[in-house]
Short mmCIF file of C-alpha atoms in Angstrom, two decimals:
data_model
loop_
_atom_site.label_atom_id
_atom_site.label_comp_id
_atom_site.label_asym_id
_atom_site.label_seq_id
_atom_site.Cartn_x
_atom_site.Cartn_y
_atom_site.Cartn_z
CA MET A 260 133.56 32.56 -112.96
CA LYS A 261 130.87 34.99 -114.34
CA ILE A 262 131.81 38.44 -114.86
CA ALA A 263 129.75 41.49 -115.69
CA ILE A 264 131.19 44.20 -117.74
CA VAL A 265 129.71 47.67 -117.43
CA GLU A 266 131.03 49.93 -120.04
CA ASP A 267 129.47 52.73 -122.49
CA ASP A 268 132.46 52.84 -124.69
CA ILE A 269 131.31 49.53 -126.97
CA ASN A 270 134.86 49.05 -128.41
CA MET A 271 136.39 48.61 -124.98
CA ARG A 272 133.37 46.47 -123.80
CA LYS A 273 133.66 44.18 -126.66
CA SER A 274 137.55 43.75 -126.77
CA LEU A 275 137.19 43.22 -122.79
CA SER A 276 134.61 40.72 -123.53
CA LEU A 277 136.35 39.05 -126.12
CA ALA A 278 139.52 38.54 -124.17
CA LEU A 279 137.72 37.31 -120.79
CA LYS A 280 135.76 34.81 -122.91
CA SER A 281 138.99 33.79 -124.53
CA GLU A 282 140.35 32.92 -120.64
CA GLY A 283 137.62 30.91 -120.23
CA TYR A 284 135.38 33.38 -117.85
CA ASP A 285 131.63 33.39 -118.81
CA VAL A 286 130.93 37.28 -119.54
CA VAL A 287 127.61 39.31 -119.63
CA GLU A 288 127.72 43.30 -121.06
CA TYR A 289 125.98 46.23 -120.30
CA ARG A 290 126.36 49.68 -121.64
CA HIS A 291 125.60 51.61 -118.62
CA ALA A 292 124.94 51.40 -114.95
CA LEU A 293 121.15 51.78 -114.99
CA ASP A 294 120.76 48.82 -117.50
CA ALA A 295 123.12 46.65 -115.25
CA LEU A 296 121.20 47.57 -111.98
CA LYS A 297 118.10 46.55 -113.62
CA LYS A 298 119.30 42.86 -114.89
CA LEU A 299 122.10 41.78 -112.70
CA ASP A 300 121.53 38.65 -110.72
CA GLU A 301 123.13 36.42 -107.95
CA SER A 302 125.02 34.18 -110.75
CA VAL A 303 127.42 37.39 -111.40
CA GLU A 304 130.58 37.02 -109.23
CA LEU A 305 132.44 40.06 -110.25
CA ILE A 306 131.72 43.32 -112.08
CA ILE A 307 134.26 45.34 -113.78
CA SER A 308 132.89 48.93 -114.32
CA ASP A 309 133.93 52.02 -115.85
CA ILE A 310 133.63 55.07 -113.56
CA THR A 311 132.82 57.94 -116.19
CA MET A 312 129.61 56.95 -117.92
CA PRO A 313 126.31 58.57 -118.79
CA LYS A 314 122.95 58.60 -116.66
CA MET A 315 124.92 57.13 -113.61
CA ASP A 316 128.91 57.23 -112.95
CA GLY A 317 130.62 54.34 -111.61
CA ILE A 318 131.09 55.51 -107.88
CA GLU A 319 127.18 56.22 -107.72
CA PHE A 320 126.89 52.91 -109.42
CA VAL A 321 128.81 51.08 -106.71
CA LYS A 322 126.92 53.16 -103.79
CA GLU A 323 123.45 51.51 -105.44
CA LEU A 324 125.20 47.97 -105.35
CA ASN A 325 125.78 48.50 -101.56
CA GLY A 326 128.13 45.63 -101.22
CA LYS A 327 126.48 42.98 -103.01
CA TYR A 328 129.16 42.34 -105.73
CA GLU A 329 132.76 42.46 -105.92
CA VAL A 330 134.32 45.00 -108.40
CA ILE A 331 137.25 46.44 -110.29
CA MET A 332 136.96 49.94 -111.37
CA ILE A 333 138.51 51.00 -114.79
CA THR A 334 138.70 54.34 -116.23
CA GLY A 335 140.43 56.55 -118.68
CA ASN A 336 140.70 59.76 -116.53
CA ALA A 337 140.81 58.79 -113.08
CA THR A 338 141.24 61.75 -110.33
CA LEU A 339 142.80 60.93 -106.83
CA ASN A 340 139.18 61.96 -105.31
CA LYS A 341 137.54 59.29 -107.69
CA ALA A 342 140.18 56.49 -106.58
CA ILE A 343 140.13 57.34 -103.02
CA GLU A 344 136.06 57.52 -103.08
CA ALA A 345 135.92 54.06 -104.86
CA LEU A 346 138.56 52.40 -102.13
CA ARG A 347 136.51 53.69 -99.73
CA LEU A 348 133.30 52.29 -100.98
CA GLY A 349 135.15 49.02 -100.74
CA VAL A 350 136.43 48.63 -104.11
CA LYS A 351 139.95 47.08 -103.66
CA ASP A 352 141.14 47.11 -107.35
CA PHE A 353 141.51 50.06 -109.74
CA LEU A 354 143.09 50.22 -113.01
CA THR A 355 143.62 53.25 -115.04
CA LYS A 356 143.25 53.04 -118.95
CA PRO A 357 145.21 51.84 -120.82
CA PHE A 358 145.88 48.77 -119.12
CA GLU A 359 147.42 45.37 -120.08
CA ILE A 360 144.82 42.63 -120.39
CA GLU A 361 147.28 40.73 -117.98
CA ASP A 362 147.02 43.44 -115.10
CA LEU A 363 143.18 43.02 -115.47
CA ILE A 364 143.35 39.02 -115.38
CA ALA A 365 145.70 39.28 -112.58
CA ALA A 366 143.30 41.60 -110.64
CA ILE A 367 140.41 38.87 -111.25
CA GLU A 368 142.48 36.16 -110.14
CA ARG A 369 143.28 37.91 -107.15
CA LYS A 370 139.31 38.15 -106.26
CA ARG A 371 139.00 34.31 -107.02
CA LYS A 372 141.86 33.47 -104.78
CA VAL A 373 140.33 35.37 -101.80
CA LYS A 374 136.83 33.95 -103.17
CA GLU A 375 138.09 30.37 -102.78
CA LYS A 376 140.16 31.24 -99.32
CA THR A 377 136.77 32.20 -97.78
CA LYS A 378 134.19 30.00 -99.62
CA GLY A 379 131.58 28.92 -97.24
CA LYS A 380 132.54 31.80 -94.66
CA LYS A 381 130.72 35.19 -94.54
CA SER A 382 132.49 38.40 -92.95
CA ASP A 383 129.87 40.44 -91.11
CA PHE A 384 131.52 43.59 -89.34
CA LYS A 385 128.62 44.53 -87.05
CA LEU A 386 130.98 45.78 -84.60
CA GLU A 387 129.93 46.62 -80.99
CA PHE A 388 130.71 50.31 -80.48
CA ILE A 389 134.20 50.38 -79.06
CA ALA A 390 135.14 53.66 -76.91
CA VAL A 391 138.34 53.95 -74.76
CA ASP A 392 139.22 57.60 -76.24
CA GLU A 393 137.89 60.57 -74.25
CA ASN A 394 136.01 62.07 -77.16
CA SER A 395 133.90 58.90 -77.57
CA LEU A 396 133.45 58.19 -74.34
CA LYS A 397 131.71 61.80 -73.66
CA ALA A 398 129.05 60.57 -76.33
CA LEU A 399 128.84 57.07 -74.98
CA GLU A 400 127.76 59.01 -71.58
CA ILE A 401 125.10 60.83 -73.04
CA ALA A 402 123.83 57.53 -74.71
CA LYS A 403 123.82 55.79 -71.35
CA LYS A 404 121.77 58.73 -70.02
CA VAL A 405 119.02 58.71 -72.72
CA ALA A 406 118.99 54.90 -73.33
CA PRO A 407 116.40 54.17 -70.73
CA THR A 408 113.96 56.72 -71.94
CA MET A 409 111.50 57.20 -75.06
CA ALA A 410 113.52 60.41 -76.15
CA ASN A 411 113.93 60.54 -79.90
CA VAL A 412 117.75 60.55 -80.61
CA MET A 413 119.49 61.77 -83.87
CA LEU A 414 123.16 60.60 -84.44
CA LEU A 415 125.23 62.99 -86.33
CA GLY A 416 128.86 62.60 -87.51
CA GLU A 417 130.72 61.68 -90.75
CA SER A 418 130.26 58.64 -92.96
CA GLY A 419 131.64 55.37 -91.53
CA VAL A 420 131.85 56.59 -87.55
CA GLY A 421 129.79 53.86 -86.60
CA LYS A 422 126.27 55.32 -86.22
CA GLU A 423 124.45 52.00 -86.52
CA GLU A 424 126.80 50.11 -83.75
CA PHE A 425 126.20 53.19 -81.32
CA ALA A 426 122.43 53.19 -82.06
CA LYS A 427 122.56 49.41 -81.12
CA PHE A 428 124.53 50.32 -77.87
CA ILE A 429 121.72 52.89 -76.82
CA HIS A 430 118.84 50.04 -77.71
CA ASN A 431 120.92 47.53 -75.77
CA ASN A 432 120.86 49.79 -72.85
CA SER A 433 117.38 50.69 -73.09
CA GLY A 434 115.79 47.76 -71.26
CA ARG A 435 113.39 47.34 -74.01
CA GLY A 436 112.27 43.63 -75.07
CA GLY A 437 111.82 44.16 -78.68
CA LYS A 438 114.03 44.13 -81.76
CA PHE A 439 116.55 46.38 -83.01
CA ILE A 440 115.66 47.06 -87.01
CA ALA A 441 117.88 49.18 -89.10
CA VAL A 442 116.64 50.59 -92.26
CA ASN A 443 118.95 52.85 -94.89
CA MET A 444 116.51 55.31 -96.20
CA SER A 445 119.02 55.94 -99.21
CA ALA A 446 118.71 52.05 -100.15
CA ILE A 447 114.56 52.04 -100.40
CA PRO A 448 113.49 53.05 -103.61
CA GLU A 449 111.12 56.21 -103.38
CA ASN A 450 107.94 54.56 -104.45
CA LEU A 451 108.42 51.61 -101.75
CA VAL A 452 109.45 53.77 -98.83
CA GLU A 453 105.71 54.35 -97.37
CA SER A 454 105.10 50.55 -97.50
CA GLU A 455 108.24 49.55 -96.17
CA LEU A 456 107.70 52.14 -92.85
CA PHE A 457 104.16 51.55 -92.35
CA GLY A 458 103.12 48.16 -94.01
CA PHE A 459 99.90 47.64 -96.35
CA GLU A 460 96.82 45.77 -96.28
CA LYS A 461 95.94 43.10 -98.74
CA GLY A 462 94.46 44.89 -101.88
CA ALA A 463 96.13 48.11 -101.28
CA PHE A 464 97.95 48.03 -104.68
CA THR A 465 98.31 45.60 -107.65
CA ASP A 466 100.96 43.34 -105.95
CA ALA A 467 99.46 43.45 -102.53
CA VAL A 468 98.31 39.82 -102.29
CA LYS A 469 98.01 39.86 -98.80
CA ALA A 470 98.71 42.15 -95.80
CA LYS A 471 102.56 42.96 -94.81
CA PRO A 472 103.28 44.45 -91.52
CA GLY A 473 106.12 47.47 -91.84
CA LEU A 474 109.04 48.48 -90.05
CA PHE A 475 107.01 50.41 -87.21
CA GLU A 476 105.37 47.47 -86.47
CA LEU A 477 108.17 44.71 -86.40
CA ALA A 478 110.30 47.34 -84.23
CA GLU A 479 107.34 47.13 -81.40
CA ASN A 480 108.83 47.39 -77.80
CA GLY A 481 112.14 47.69 -79.56
CA THR A 482 114.14 50.49 -81.70
CA LEU A 483 113.57 51.34 -85.08
CA PHE A 484 117.05 53.08 -86.77
CA LEU A 485 116.35 55.30 -89.72
CA ASP A 486 119.86 55.86 -91.04
CA GLU A 487 120.30 58.29 -93.56
CA ILE A 488 116.91 60.37 -92.75
CA ALA A 489 118.05 63.15 -94.78
CA GLU A 490 117.38 60.82 -97.87
CA MET A 491 113.86 60.50 -96.71
CA PRO A 492 111.35 61.74 -99.73
CA PHE A 493 110.30 64.98 -98.85
CA ASN A 494 106.52 64.21 -99.40
CA LEU A 495 106.72 61.52 -96.95
CA GLN A 496 108.30 63.60 -94.06
CA ALA A 497 104.94 65.29 -93.07
CA LYS A 498 103.53 61.57 -92.61
CA LEU A 499 106.61 60.50 -90.33
CA LEU A 500 106.19 63.79 -88.35
CA ARG A 501 102.16 63.01 -87.68
CA VAL A 502 103.19 59.19 -86.73
CA LEU A 503 105.84 60.76 -84.01
CA GLN A 504 103.31 63.43 -82.80
CA GLU A 505 100.44 61.11 -82.51
CA LYS A 506 102.01 58.18 -81.95
CA GLU A 507 99.75 55.74 -84.05
CA PHE A 508 99.83 54.97 -87.90
CA PHE A 509 97.95 53.51 -90.47
CA ARG A 510 99.12 50.97 -92.83
CA VAL A 511 98.77 51.58 -96.82
CA GLY A 512 95.31 51.04 -97.57
CA GLY A 513 94.23 50.67 -93.94
CA THR A 514 91.77 52.16 -91.78
CA LYS A 515 92.73 50.83 -88.41
CA PRO A 516 95.13 52.96 -86.54
CA ILE A 517 97.93 51.08 -84.96
CA LYS A 518 100.02 52.22 -81.88
CA LEU A 519 103.40 53.19 -82.05
CA ASN A 520 105.63 51.36 -79.75
CA ALA A 521 108.91 51.88 -80.92
CA ARG A 522 111.82 54.18 -79.83
CA ILE A 523 112.93 56.37 -82.84
CA ILE A 524 116.79 56.81 -83.72
CA SER A 525 117.63 58.64 -86.75
CA ALA A 526 120.93 59.56 -88.18
CA THR A 527 122.69 61.48 -90.78
CA ASN A 528 126.04 62.89 -92.05
CA GLN A 529 124.50 65.63 -94.07
CA ASN A 530 123.94 69.42 -92.83
CA ILE A 531 120.16 68.93 -92.18
CA GLU A 532 120.08 72.68 -91.30
CA GLU A 533 121.49 73.67 -94.59
CA MET A 534 118.72 71.38 -96.27
CA ILE A 535 115.90 72.89 -94.07
CA LYS A 536 117.14 76.51 -95.47
CA ASN A 537 117.01 75.02 -99.11
CA ASN A 538 113.64 73.28 -98.39
CA LYS A 539 114.71 69.77 -98.67
CA PHE A 540 114.10 68.67 -95.00
CA ARG A 541 111.14 70.06 -92.78
CA GLU A 542 112.24 71.77 -89.63
CA ASP A 543 109.31 70.62 -87.80
CA LEU A 544 110.31 67.01 -88.35
CA TYR A 545 113.92 67.59 -87.63
CA TYR A 546 113.40 69.52 -84.17
CA ARG A 547 110.74 66.28 -83.48
CA LEU A 548 113.50 63.78 -84.25
CA ASN A 549 116.34 65.63 -82.42
CA THR A 550 115.32 65.68 -78.99
CA ILE A 551 118.77 64.53 -78.01
CA PRO A 552 121.33 64.73 -80.69
CA ILE A 553 124.68 63.18 -79.96
CA LYS A 554 127.32 63.80 -82.17
CA ILE A 555 130.11 60.91 -82.87
CA PRO A 556 133.43 62.01 -83.35
CA PRO A 557 135.39 60.94 -86.54
CA LEU A 558 138.45 58.45 -85.99
CA ARG A 559 140.76 61.04 -86.30
CA GLU A 560 139.45 62.62 -83.21
CA ARG A 561 139.53 59.67 -81.23
CA LYS A 562 143.00 58.21 -82.01
CA ASN A 563 143.01 56.07 -78.89
CA ASP A 564 140.05 54.26 -80.28
CA ILE A 565 141.90 53.12 -83.80
CA ILE A 566 144.09 49.95 -82.41
CA PRO A 567 141.42 48.54 -80.13
CA ILE A 568 138.83 48.62 -83.07
CA ALA A 569 141.84 47.34 -85.39
CA LYS A 570 142.27 44.44 -83.00
CA LYS A 571 138.76 43.61 -82.86
CA ILE A 572 138.54 43.49 -86.99
CA LEU A 573 141.48 41.32 -86.97
CA GLU A 574 140.42 39.18 -84.63
CA LYS A 575 136.85 38.92 -86.58
CA THR A 576 138.46 38.49 -89.75
CA VAL A 577 140.73 35.57 -88.64
CA ASN A 578 137.72 33.74 -86.78
CA GLU A 579 135.17 34.04 -89.51
CA TYR A 580 137.62 33.34 -92.33
CA GLY A 581 139.47 30.40 -90.58
CA PHE A 582 142.94 31.88 -90.92
CA ASP A 583 145.81 31.24 -88.63
CA GLN A 584 145.85 33.70 -85.76
CA LYS A 585 147.56 37.07 -87.03
CA SER A 586 148.89 40.34 -85.34
CA LEU A 587 150.09 43.81 -86.32
CA SER A 588 153.41 44.86 -86.09
CA GLU A 589 154.68 47.93 -84.21
CA GLU A 590 155.45 49.77 -87.38
CA ALA A 591 151.81 48.83 -88.57
CA ILE A 592 150.30 50.05 -85.10
CA LYS A 593 151.97 53.54 -85.36
CA THR A 594 150.91 53.68 -89.30
CA LEU A 595 147.22 53.20 -88.17
CA ILE A 596 147.49 55.84 -85.47
CA ASN A 597 149.19 58.57 -87.54
CA TYR A 598 146.65 57.93 -90.55
CA GLU A 599 143.81 60.56 -90.80
CA TRP A 600 141.13 58.05 -91.85
CA PRO A 601 138.88 60.26 -94.26
CA GLY A 602 136.97 56.98 -94.59
CA ASN A 603 136.52 56.31 -90.71
CA ILE A 604 135.74 52.89 -89.44
CA ARG A 605 134.34 51.76 -92.56
CA GLU A 606 137.68 52.41 -94.33
CA LEU A 607 139.61 50.72 -91.37
CA ILE A 608 137.71 47.63 -91.54
CA ASN A 609 138.49 47.67 -95.19
CA VAL A 610 142.12 48.05 -94.66
CA ILE A 611 142.41 45.33 -92.03
CA GLU A 612 140.35 42.97 -93.73
CA ARG A 613 142.38 43.12 -96.97
CA ALA A 614 145.43 42.99 -95.01
CA VAL A 615 144.46 39.97 -93.15
CA ILE A 616 143.35 38.11 -96.58
CA LEU A 617 146.28 38.94 -98.81
CA SER A 618 149.35 38.84 -96.14
CA ASP A 619 150.94 35.69 -95.94
CA ASN A 620 152.63 35.95 -92.77
CA GLN A 621 151.41 36.13 -89.10
CA ILE A 622 152.49 39.55 -88.46
CA ILE A 623 150.77 42.03 -90.87
CA GLU A 624 153.50 44.70 -91.37
CA LYS A 625 153.24 48.37 -92.63
CA LYS A 626 153.64 47.44 -96.41
CA ASP A 627 150.30 45.09 -95.97
CA LEU A 628 148.60 48.42 -95.16
CA ILE A 629 147.15 49.77 -98.58
CA LEU A 630 146.18 53.40 -97.47
CA ILE A 631 145.55 56.44 -99.73
#
């Protein structure tokens, strides 16, 4: 098993490396997160990362990893908020310095156990939007009305409420025959945003050895979902505004206009109106994207949706990992309903998936639910 250690304290990094190597692990070391992001490859199966580091802290590092690696977080000055944020990002193990090396080994072995148990199987929780609660049904009714039109829709709501699944619902009810394409604006390096969205012609820049269509073209007669639109570089917002106004665009390095024939749905969990006041987002682009605003309520405001969603996650986890059928006890159900779910559906997915994988019984009890 190949493990990457990301730790700015050289003594801690070296001692961890020696201890893990003596246990038979293959180890690579990085002195900070930016260094790791440049050099990590698919051979790494697990990352052990400090939280407090220069240049980029561990929480931002995990966000940049975007779920590609399993992570164990370590820190010498943990705060409850940092621990909660790490867990909501999918980090399932969190150790506070000083800790015994045996505790770290145990955490690594838990990861190995899960990996072996789920070998060859891929968990993909792209759930359909589930709504039985009155509050979520109201949002869904608006979506049904707007779906057949070409009106731009902006989805508002906290992180993890299911904005991409909601956007898919609009697309699936639109009658449009093209693809649904989702892009997270925060996940694209700033220097690549323009070419990713609009495509490029051969020779447009050094590495452009052949022409490539952008996401606007790939979403022809379909839907392009621009998630975290507030993260779009300010200098490109004017270009997006022009595309929406003129209904055409140019590839990078191109001279031939291409007609825009894609439905645009955007989403954000930020206060864009505040960003407009601070000159971080264009007001004219906001009004162009925000023709139909739909606020998706957080999970704590749609309590009747919690158990149907949890049962769907449970079913998908069991089926995709090949486990025996499992169910939730009455106490577990009460616990899920009474919890506030600050991380919304994303947190619910983590809690249920973890309980399914690690519990040894067919009935998931309250004690199997790791909540903050």
